[in-house]
mmCIF file of C-alpha atoms in Angstrom:
data_model
loop_
_atom_site.group_PDB
_atom_site.id
_atom_site.type_symbol
_atom_site.label_atom_id
_atom_site.label_comp_id
_atom_site.label_asym_id
_atom_site.label_seq_id
_atom_site.Cartn_x
_atom_site.Cartn_y
_atom_site.Cartn_z
ATOM 1 C CA MET A 3 -10.123 -21.464 3.082
ATOM 2 C CA ARG A 4 -7.392 -21.910 5.675
ATOM 3 C CA GLY A 5 -5.499 -24.320 3.424
ATOM 4 C CA ARG A 6 -5.846 -21.959 0.504
ATOM 5 C CA ASN A 7 -4.450 -19.058 2.509
ATOM 6 C CA ALA A 8 -1.514 -21.173 3.651
ATOM 7 C CA ILE A 9 -0.678 -22.019 0.033
ATOM 8 C CA LEU A 10 -0.974 -18.339 -0.954
ATOM 9 C CA LEU A 11 1.357 -17.265 1.877
ATOM 10 C CA LEU A 12 3.884 -19.937 0.891
ATOM 11 C CA ALA A 13 3.779 -18.697 -2.698
ATOM 12 C CA ALA A 14 4.391 -15.111 -1.532
ATOM 13 C CA ALA A 15 7.322 -16.261 0.629
ATOM 14 C CA ALA A 16 8.790 -18.187 -2.322
ATOM 15 C CA ILE A 17 8.670 -15.092 -4.541
ATOM 16 C CA VAL A 18 10.515 -13.123 -1.842
ATOM 17 C CA VAL A 19 13.207 -15.771 -1.252
ATOM 18 C CA LEU A 20 13.773 -16.694 -4.897
ATOM 19 C CA PRO A 21 15.842 -13.581 -5.829
ATOM 20 C CA LEU A 22 18.196 -14.242 -2.894
ATOM 21 C CA LEU A 23 18.925 -17.686 -4.326
ATOM 22 C CA VAL A 24 19.011 -16.764 -8.015
ATOM 23 C CA VAL A 25 20.913 -13.462 -7.898
ATOM 24 C CA GLY A 26 22.481 -13.942 -4.467
ATOM 25 C CA ASN A 27 25.594 -11.911 -5.274
ATOM 26 C CA ALA A 28 23.586 -8.771 -6.102
ATOM 27 C CA GLU A 29 23.675 -5.663 -3.905
ATOM 28 C CA PHE A 30 19.928 -5.460 -3.216
ATOM 29 C CA SER A 31 20.049 -1.709 -2.751
ATOM 30 C CA GLY A 32 16.761 0.160 -2.608
ATOM 31 C CA SER A 33 15.151 1.356 -5.839
ATOM 32 C CA ASP A 34 14.227 4.684 -4.197
ATOM 33 C CA GLY A 35 17.939 5.239 -3.485
ATOM 34 C CA GLN A 36 18.933 4.242 -7.016
ATOM 35 C CA ALA A 37 16.630 6.875 -8.469
ATOM 36 C CA GLN A 38 18.161 9.386 -6.062
ATOM 37 C CA ASP A 39 21.683 8.431 -7.265
ATOM 38 C CA LEU A 40 20.637 8.848 -10.892
ATOM 39 C CA ILE A 41 19.383 12.378 -10.125
ATOM 40 C CA ASP A 42 22.618 13.156 -8.240
ATOM 41 C CA GLN A 43 24.647 12.109 -11.308
ATOM 42 C CA GLY A 44 22.920 14.888 -13.252
ATOM 43 C CA GLY A 45 24.455 17.369 -10.772
ATOM 44 C CA TYR A 46 21.184 18.178 -8.983
ATOM 45 C CA GLN A 47 21.456 19.773 -5.549
ATOM 46 C CA PRO A 48 18.478 19.061 -3.259
ATOM 47 C CA TRP A 49 17.120 22.338 -1.916
ATOM 48 C CA PHE A 50 15.624 21.016 1.317
ATOM 49 C CA GLU A 51 16.948 18.630 3.980
ATOM 50 C CA PRO A 52 14.915 16.249 6.137
ATOM 51 C CA LEU A 53 14.035 17.936 9.441
ATOM 52 C CA TRP A 54 15.306 14.894 11.316
ATOM 53 C CA GLU A 55 17.211 11.827 10.251
ATOM 54 C CA PRO A 56 17.652 8.561 12.142
ATOM 55 C CA PRO A 57 21.212 8.859 13.543
ATOM 56 C CA SER A 58 22.225 5.339 12.465
ATOM 57 C CA GLY A 59 21.142 2.376 10.390
ATOM 58 C CA GLU A 60 20.167 0.625 13.620
ATOM 59 C CA ILE A 61 17.785 3.395 14.653
ATOM 60 C CA GLU A 62 16.368 3.459 11.147
ATOM 61 C CA SER A 63 15.693 -0.286 11.233
ATOM 62 C CA LEU A 64 14.177 0.147 14.713
ATOM 63 C CA LEU A 65 11.691 2.649 13.317
ATOM 64 C CA PHE A 66 10.934 0.526 10.260
ATOM 65 C CA SER A 67 10.250 -2.477 12.490
ATOM 66 C CA LEU A 68 8.101 -0.294 14.714
ATOM 67 C CA GLN A 69 6.070 0.706 11.670
ATOM 68 C CA ALA A 70 5.620 -2.933 10.636
ATOM 69 C CA ALA A 71 4.866 -4.035 14.211
ATOM 70 C CA LEU A 72 2.185 -1.383 14.732
ATOM 71 C CA GLY A 73 0.513 -2.329 11.464
ATOM 72 C CA ALA A 74 0.763 -6.072 12.007
ATOM 73 C CA GLY A 75 -0.404 -5.697 15.612
ATOM 74 C CA LEU A 76 -3.593 -3.922 14.608
ATOM 75 C CA LEU A 77 -4.174 -6.351 11.730
ATOM 76 C CA GLY A 78 -3.811 -9.339 14.069
ATOM 77 C CA TYR A 79 -5.994 -7.714 16.736
ATOM 78 C CA TYR A 80 -8.735 -7.080 14.201
ATOM 79 C CA VAL A 81 -8.794 -10.579 12.703
ATOM 80 C CA GLY A 82 -8.579 -12.195 16.160
ATOM 81 C CA LEU A 83 -11.424 -10.061 17.493
ATOM 82 C CA ARG A 84 -13.694 -10.814 14.543
ATOM 83 C CA ARG A 85 -12.893 -14.500 14.584
ATOM 84 C CA GLY A 86 -13.512 -14.738 18.319
ATOM 85 C CA ARG A 87 -16.831 -12.947 17.951
ATOM 86 C CA ARG A 88 -17.941 -15.114 15.088
ATOM 87 C CA GLU A 89 -17.014 -18.381 16.769
ATOM 88 C CA GLY A 90 -18.310 -17.253 20.156
ATOM 89 C CA ARG A 91 -21.818 -16.383 18.942
ATOM 90 C CA PRO A 92 -24.521 -18.123 20.958
ATOM 91 C CA GLU A 93 -26.269 -19.525 17.877
ATOM 92 C CA ASP A 94 -22.980 -20.997 16.640
ATOM 93 C CA ARG A 95 -22.305 -22.552 20.037
ATOM 94 C CA ARG A 96 -25.788 -24.047 20.154
ATOM 95 C CA THR A 97 -25.303 -25.828 16.821
ATOM 96 C CA GLU A 98 -22.011 -27.113 18.162
ATOM 97 C CA LEU A 99 -23.751 -28.539 21.245
ATOM 98 C CA HIS A 100 -26.419 -30.166 19.128
ATOM 99 C CA ALA A 101 -23.798 -31.618 16.879
ATOM 100 C CA GLY A 102 -22.461 -33.459 19.900
ATOM 101 C CA ASP A 103 -25.877 -34.909 20.782
ATOM 102 C CA MET B 12 8.225 5.325 -4.958
ATOM 103 C CA HIS B 13 9.488 7.680 -2.269
ATOM 104 C CA ILE B 14 10.921 10.797 -3.837
ATOM 105 C CA MET B 15 13.400 11.988 -1.228
ATOM 106 C CA GLU B 16 13.243 15.298 0.588
ATOM 107 C CA GLY B 17 14.272 18.220 -1.612
ATOM 108 C CA TYR B 18 14.546 16.033 -4.708
ATOM 109 C CA LEU B 19 11.852 17.796 -6.712
ATOM 110 C CA PRO B 20 12.368 21.378 -7.898
ATOM 111 C CA PRO B 21 10.144 23.767 -5.863
ATOM 112 C CA LEU B 22 7.745 24.381 -8.744
ATOM 113 C CA HIS B 23 7.176 20.650 -9.288
ATOM 114 C CA ALA B 24 6.844 20.018 -5.562
ATOM 115 C CA ALA B 25 4.193 22.742 -5.283
ATOM 116 C CA ALA B 26 2.311 21.586 -8.386
ATOM 117 C CA TRP B 27 1.995 18.010 -7.075
ATOM 118 C CA MET B 28 0.777 19.301 -3.738
ATOM 119 C CA VAL B 29 -1.908 21.351 -5.456
ATOM 120 C CA ALA B 30 -2.868 18.310 -7.546
ATOM 121 C CA ALA B 31 -3.052 15.996 -4.520
ATOM 122 C CA ALA B 32 -4.895 18.308 -2.111
ATOM 123 C CA PRO B 33 -8.449 17.959 -3.516
ATOM 124 C CA PHE B 34 -8.236 14.161 -3.351
ATOM 125 C CA VAL B 35 -7.187 14.271 0.289
ATOM 126 C CA VAL B 36 -10.041 16.669 1.069
ATOM 127 C CA ALA B 37 -12.496 14.378 -0.751
ATOM 128 C CA GLY B 38 -11.013 11.481 1.209
ATOM 129 C CA VAL B 39 -11.618 13.181 4.561
ATOM 130 C CA ARG B 40 -15.247 13.701 3.525
ATOM 131 C CA ARG B 41 -15.578 10.116 2.350
ATOM 132 C CA ILE B 42 -14.164 8.759 5.619
ATOM 133 C CA ARG B 43 -16.469 11.002 7.655
ATOM 134 C CA ARG B 44 -19.459 9.694 5.705
ATOM 135 C CA VAL B 45 -18.476 6.034 6.052
ATOM 136 C CA VAL B 46 -17.884 6.428 9.781
ATOM 137 C CA ASP B 47 -21.226 8.249 10.206
ATOM 138 C CA ASP B 48 -23.245 5.783 8.129
ATOM 139 C CA HIS B 49 -21.501 2.598 9.247
ATOM 140 C CA PRO B 50 -19.700 3.196 12.559
ATOM 141 C CA GLU B 51 -19.187 -0.570 12.840
ATOM 142 C CA THR B 52 -16.660 -0.378 9.987
ATOM 143 C CA LYS B 53 -14.353 2.031 11.844
ATOM 144 C CA LEU B 54 -12.017 -0.716 13.008
ATOM 145 C CA LEU B 55 -11.879 -2.216 9.525
ATOM 146 C CA LEU B 56 -10.923 1.207 8.167
ATOM 147 C CA ALA B 57 -8.080 1.427 10.686
ATOM 148 C CA THR B 58 -7.067 -2.101 9.728
ATOM 149 C CA SER B 59 -6.882 -1.108 6.048
ATOM 150 C CA GLY B 60 -4.530 1.685 7.067
ATOM 151 C CA ALA B 61 -2.542 -0.789 9.176
ATOM 152 C CA PHE B 62 -2.146 -3.064 6.146
ATOM 153 C CA ALA B 63 -0.596 -0.194 4.170
ATOM 154 C CA PHE B 64 1.561 0.584 7.216
ATOM 155 C CA VAL B 65 3.008 -2.944 7.331
ATOM 156 C CA LEU B 66 3.471 -3.437 3.618
ATOM 157 C CA SER B 67 5.183 -0.113 2.987
ATOM 158 C CA ALA B 68 7.690 -0.925 5.756
ATOM 159 C CA LEU B 69 8.799 -4.152 4.081
ATOM 160 C CA LYS B 70 11.751 -3.808 1.738
ATOM 161 C CA ILE B 71 11.603 -6.897 -0.409
ATOM 162 C CA PRO B 72 14.338 -8.237 -2.704
ATOM 163 C CA SER B 73 13.526 -8.534 -6.385
ATOM 164 C CA VAL B 74 14.961 -10.528 -9.287
ATOM 165 C CA THR B 75 16.668 -7.360 -10.573
ATOM 166 C CA GLY B 76 19.048 -7.553 -7.592
ATOM 167 C CA SER B 77 17.577 -4.506 -5.913
ATOM 168 C CA CYS B 78 14.975 -3.964 -3.214
ATOM 169 C CA SER B 79 11.690 -2.149 -3.182
ATOM 170 C CA HIS B 80 8.525 -2.155 -1.132
ATOM 171 C CA PRO B 81 4.822 -2.805 -1.709
ATOM 172 C CA THR B 82 2.294 -0.080 -0.918
ATOM 173 C CA GLY B 83 -0.681 -1.916 0.596
ATOM 174 C CA VAL B 84 -3.238 0.624 -0.614
ATOM 175 C CA GLY B 85 -5.221 -1.756 -2.836
ATOM 176 C CA LEU B 86 -7.039 -3.390 0.090
ATOM 177 C CA GLY B 87 -8.547 -0.167 1.436
ATOM 178 C CA ALA B 88 -9.338 1.009 -2.095
ATOM 179 C CA VAL B 89 -11.547 -2.001 -2.875
ATOM 180 C CA LEU B 90 -13.181 -1.902 0.591
ATOM 181 C CA PHE B 91 -13.693 1.829 1.191
ATOM 182 C CA GLY B 92 -13.178 3.389 -2.237
ATOM 183 C CA PRO B 93 -10.079 5.127 -3.561
ATOM 184 C CA ASN B 94 -10.539 8.482 -1.847
ATOM 185 C CA ALA B 95 -10.415 6.997 1.642
ATOM 186 C CA MET B 96 -6.935 5.720 0.851
ATOM 187 C CA ALA B 97 -5.747 9.217 -0.084
ATOM 188 C CA VAL B 98 -6.033 10.039 3.615
ATOM 189 C CA LEU B 99 -4.642 6.780 5.019
ATOM 190 C CA GLY B 100 -1.773 6.796 2.512
ATOM 191 C CA THR B 101 -0.917 10.373 3.471
ATOM 192 C CA ILE B 102 -0.643 9.328 7.117
ATOM 193 C CA VAL B 103 1.749 6.504 6.208
ATOM 194 C CA LEU B 104 3.866 8.850 4.063
ATOM 195 C CA LEU B 105 3.967 11.512 6.792
ATOM 196 C CA PHE B 106 5.176 8.955 9.345
ATOM 197 C CA GLN B 107 7.969 7.897 7.000
ATOM 198 C CA ALA B 108 8.897 11.457 6.040
ATOM 199 C CA LEU B 109 9.104 12.706 9.637
ATOM 200 C CA LEU B 110 10.535 9.712 11.490
ATOM 201 C CA LEU B 111 12.514 7.844 8.840
ATOM 202 C CA ALA B 112 13.716 10.642 6.538
ATOM 203 C CA HIS B 113 12.180 8.425 3.851
ATOM 204 C CA GLY B 114 10.311 10.559 1.358
ATOM 205 C CA GLY B 115 9.901 14.148 2.491
ATOM 206 C CA LEU B 116 7.666 17.090 3.292
ATOM 207 C CA THR B 117 8.504 19.006 0.114
ATOM 208 C CA THR B 118 7.902 15.864 -1.940
ATOM 209 C CA LEU B 119 4.843 14.786 0.063
ATOM 210 C CA GLY B 120 2.394 16.004 -2.596
ATOM 211 C CA ALA B 121 4.115 13.991 -5.331
ATOM 212 C CA ASN B 122 4.410 10.890 -3.152
ATOM 213 C CA VAL B 123 0.780 11.155 -2.036
ATOM 214 C CA PHE B 124 -0.222 11.523 -5.679
ATOM 215 C CA SER B 125 1.535 8.312 -6.748
ATOM 216 C CA MET B 126 0.926 6.066 -3.733
ATOM 217 C CA ALA B 127 -2.280 7.382 -2.182
ATOM 218 C CA ILE B 128 -4.167 8.594 -5.271
ATOM 219 C CA VAL B 129 -3.064 6.891 -8.524
ATOM 220 C CA GLY B 130 -2.435 3.524 -6.830
ATOM 221 C CA PRO B 131 -5.840 3.326 -5.113
ATOM 222 C CA TRP B 132 -7.729 4.673 -8.156
ATOM 223 C CA VAL B 133 -6.113 2.131 -10.470
ATOM 224 C CA ALA B 134 -6.775 -0.622 -7.913
ATOM 225 C CA TYR B 135 -10.416 0.440 -7.592
ATOM 226 C CA GLY B 136 -10.902 0.721 -11.367
ATOM 227 C CA VAL B 137 -9.376 -2.697 -11.997
ATOM 228 C CA TRP B 138 -11.502 -4.172 -9.201
ATOM 229 C CA ARG B 139 -14.683 -2.847 -10.791
ATOM 230 C CA LEU B 140 -13.680 -3.946 -14.297
ATOM 231 C CA ALA B 141 -12.387 -7.387 -13.304
ATOM 232 C CA ALA B 142 -15.235 -8.199 -10.918
ATOM 233 C CA GLY B 143 -16.693 -10.704 -13.361
ATOM 234 C CA LEU B 144 -13.537 -12.799 -13.192
ATOM 235 C CA GLY B 145 -14.188 -13.885 -9.617
ATOM 236 C CA ARG B 146 -13.470 -12.222 -6.285
ATOM 237 C CA SER B 147 -9.957 -13.489 -5.601
ATOM 238 C CA PHE B 148 -8.633 -12.879 -9.091
ATOM 239 C CA ALA B 149 -10.161 -9.391 -9.214
ATOM 240 C CA VAL B 150 -8.673 -8.471 -5.831
ATOM 241 C CA PHE B 151 -5.303 -9.856 -6.894
ATOM 242 C CA LEU B 152 -5.266 -7.862 -10.131
ATOM 243 C CA ALA B 153 -6.464 -4.706 -8.385
ATOM 244 C CA ALA B 154 -3.767 -4.736 -5.716
ATOM 245 C CA ALA B 155 -0.963 -5.785 -8.066
ATOM 246 C CA LEU B 156 -1.760 -3.242 -10.793
ATOM 247 C CA GLY B 157 -2.348 -0.478 -8.233
ATOM 248 C CA ASN B 158 1.136 -1.175 -6.916
ATOM 249 C CA LEU B 159 2.699 -1.065 -10.393
ATOM 250 C CA ALA B 160 0.800 2.110 -11.285
ATOM 251 C CA THR B 161 2.256 3.847 -8.225
ATOM 252 C CA TYR B 162 5.816 3.167 -9.336
ATOM 253 C CA CYS B 163 5.106 4.147 -12.950
ATOM 254 C CA THR B 164 3.681 7.430 -11.663
ATOM 255 C CA THR B 165 6.853 8.073 -9.660
ATOM 256 C CA SER B 166 8.893 7.455 -12.822
ATOM 257 C CA VAL B 167 6.778 9.975 -14.744
ATOM 258 C CA GLN B 168 7.104 12.534 -11.932
ATOM 259 C CA LEU B 169 10.889 12.200 -11.880
ATOM 260 C CA ALA B 170 11.182 12.243 -15.677
ATOM 261 C CA LEU B 171 9.127 15.468 -15.796
ATOM 262 C CA ALA B 172 11.425 17.069 -13.228
ATOM 263 C CA PHE B 173 14.680 15.681 -14.614
ATOM 264 C CA PRO B 174 14.390 15.230 -18.406
ATOM 265 C CA ASP B 175 17.477 13.770 -20.022
ATOM 266 C CA PRO B 176 19.642 16.537 -21.591
ATOM 267 C CA VAL B 177 19.815 14.589 -24.875
ATOM 268 C CA THR B 178 16.754 12.338 -25.066
ATOM 269 C CA GLY B 179 14.413 14.556 -23.040
ATOM 270 C CA PHE B 180 11.397 13.328 -21.103
ATOM 271 C CA GLY B 181 11.173 10.005 -22.943
ATOM 272 C CA GLY B 182 14.776 9.059 -22.294
ATOM 273 C CA ALA B 183 14.532 9.994 -18.619
ATOM 274 C CA LEU B 184 11.263 8.072 -18.276
ATOM 275 C CA ALA B 185 12.905 4.949 -19.715
ATOM 276 C CA LYS B 186 15.753 5.298 -17.206
ATOM 277 C CA PHE B 187 13.492 5.751 -14.172
ATOM 278 C CA LEU B 188 11.162 2.974 -15.319
ATOM 279 C CA SER B 189 14.157 0.662 -15.663
ATOM 280 C CA ILE B 190 14.932 1.304 -11.983
ATOM 281 C CA PHE B 191 11.370 0.973 -10.697
ATOM 282 C CA ALA B 192 9.114 -0.988 -13.014
ATOM 283 C CA ILE B 193 10.817 -4.362 -13.472
ATOM 284 C CA THR B 194 11.951 -4.486 -9.847
ATOM 285 C CA GLN B 195 8.357 -3.908 -8.887
ATOM 286 C CA VAL B 196 6.766 -6.765 -10.856
ATOM 287 C CA PRO B 197 7.413 -9.609 -8.366
ATOM 288 C CA LEU B 198 6.548 -7.251 -5.502
ATOM 289 C CA ALA B 199 3.262 -6.415 -7.156
ATOM 290 C CA VAL B 200 2.518 -10.141 -7.308
ATOM 291 C CA VAL B 201 3.375 -10.492 -3.597
ATOM 292 C CA GLU B 202 1.123 -7.556 -2.733
ATOM 293 C CA GLY B 203 -1.678 -9.063 -4.820
ATOM 294 C CA ILE B 204 -1.363 -12.395 -2.997
ATOM 295 C CA LEU B 205 -1.257 -10.844 0.489
ATOM 296 C CA THR B 206 -4.300 -8.700 -0.297
ATOM 297 C CA VAL B 207 -6.227 -11.800 -1.399
ATOM 298 C CA VAL B 208 -5.288 -13.542 1.881
ATOM 299 C CA VAL B 209 -6.637 -10.633 3.945
ATOM 300 C CA VAL B 210 -9.832 -10.439 1.863
ATOM 301 C CA ASN B 211 -10.298 -14.209 2.355
ATOM 302 C CA LEU B 212 -10.095 -13.679 6.134
ATOM 303 C CA LEU B 213 -12.558 -10.789 5.943
ATOM 304 C CA VAL B 214 -15.039 -12.841 3.927
ATOM 305 C CA GLN B 215 -14.791 -15.543 6.572
ATOM 306 C CA TYR B 216 -15.009 -13.428 9.716
ATOM 307 C CA SER B 217 -16.308 -9.947 8.819
ATOM 308 C CA ARG B 218 -19.357 -10.617 6.677
ATOM 309 C CA ASP B 219 -21.451 -7.964 8.456
ATOM 310 C CA GLU B 220 -18.959 -5.188 7.783
ATOM 311 C CA LEU B 221 -18.438 -6.256 4.190
ATOM 312 C CA SER B 222 -22.158 -6.157 3.524
ATOM 313 C CA ALA B 223 -22.415 -2.740 5.240
ATOM 314 C CA LEU B 224 -19.800 -1.527 2.748
ATOM 315 C CA ALA B 225 -21.659 -3.316 -0.083
ATOM 316 C CA PHE B 226 -18.393 -5.116 -0.786
ATOM 317 C CA GLY B 227 -18.902 -7.815 -3.372
ATOM 318 C CA THR B 228 -22.421 -6.715 -4.217
ATOM 319 C CA LYS B 229 -21.798 -3.461 -6.060
ATOM 320 C CA ALA B 230 -18.777 -4.680 -7.969
ATOM 321 C CA MET B 231 -19.868 -8.273 -8.265
ATOM 322 C CA GLY B 232 -23.394 -7.315 -9.325
ATOM 323 C CA ALA B 233 -22.288 -7.334 -12.955
ATOM 324 C CA LYS B 234 -21.433 -10.999 -12.708
#
């Protein structure tokens, strides 16, 4: 299972990297923003502004990384906890001891 | 799939909120029942939310030369049912609307409808239908198609609000789909793969919780 997951993760990474190699000179702007631009072209005026906006691109990327870090942290905590519990179970340890006999 | 703050006319914004509200209410009930019946799955529920939190923060390049992000709601939908994700998805979208000015409060109903309702329901439906094809393939299809469905829903929402002056709804839909749909295909594949990896880990280490949730028995029973 571990080998299979490693192959799956490599495949996912390849799909992410591929566009950078194939269409490397593209802008890679966000699709959400492109839709917004298309609406702007039609002369639409948004009627409500965000209550707060990150003051710079740096602060925005800080908050995006915070979001990813919080999620990844909990995900890692969960899998680590479950794995530790599973491998630390007395019955599992006993079979391990016997295996060494 | 984030429709930015103020970018839906008030009537549309209100209509999507009304449409989304009952699902979120049903989701709160569903989560309360799961937590009451199987308190041991609480941490797994939080982890499903965390998965959506990570994935929707990742802006990933696509072959179309633009970037977009996965949604991560397929995992929770196959584990806890689609309604639970209406709540978790709303939390993710609120975080992004308030702290990142990504999405918005006026457009929250529409964004919840696409990412936290249509996405999870499509994922769940595909998971049930494809169960006979094997666990990994069914999970992959569920997460990938749920992701695509979210972005198609956003395109429909925008086309309804901003029909093309000449070609009407259809023309506008084609334009918004051309921005979202093709860009999203490789990302949907990535989301499908990552969801399979997490489910593999759960099958290995969280068997008790999965059987408490009847994961793999209800859907796989048809096999």
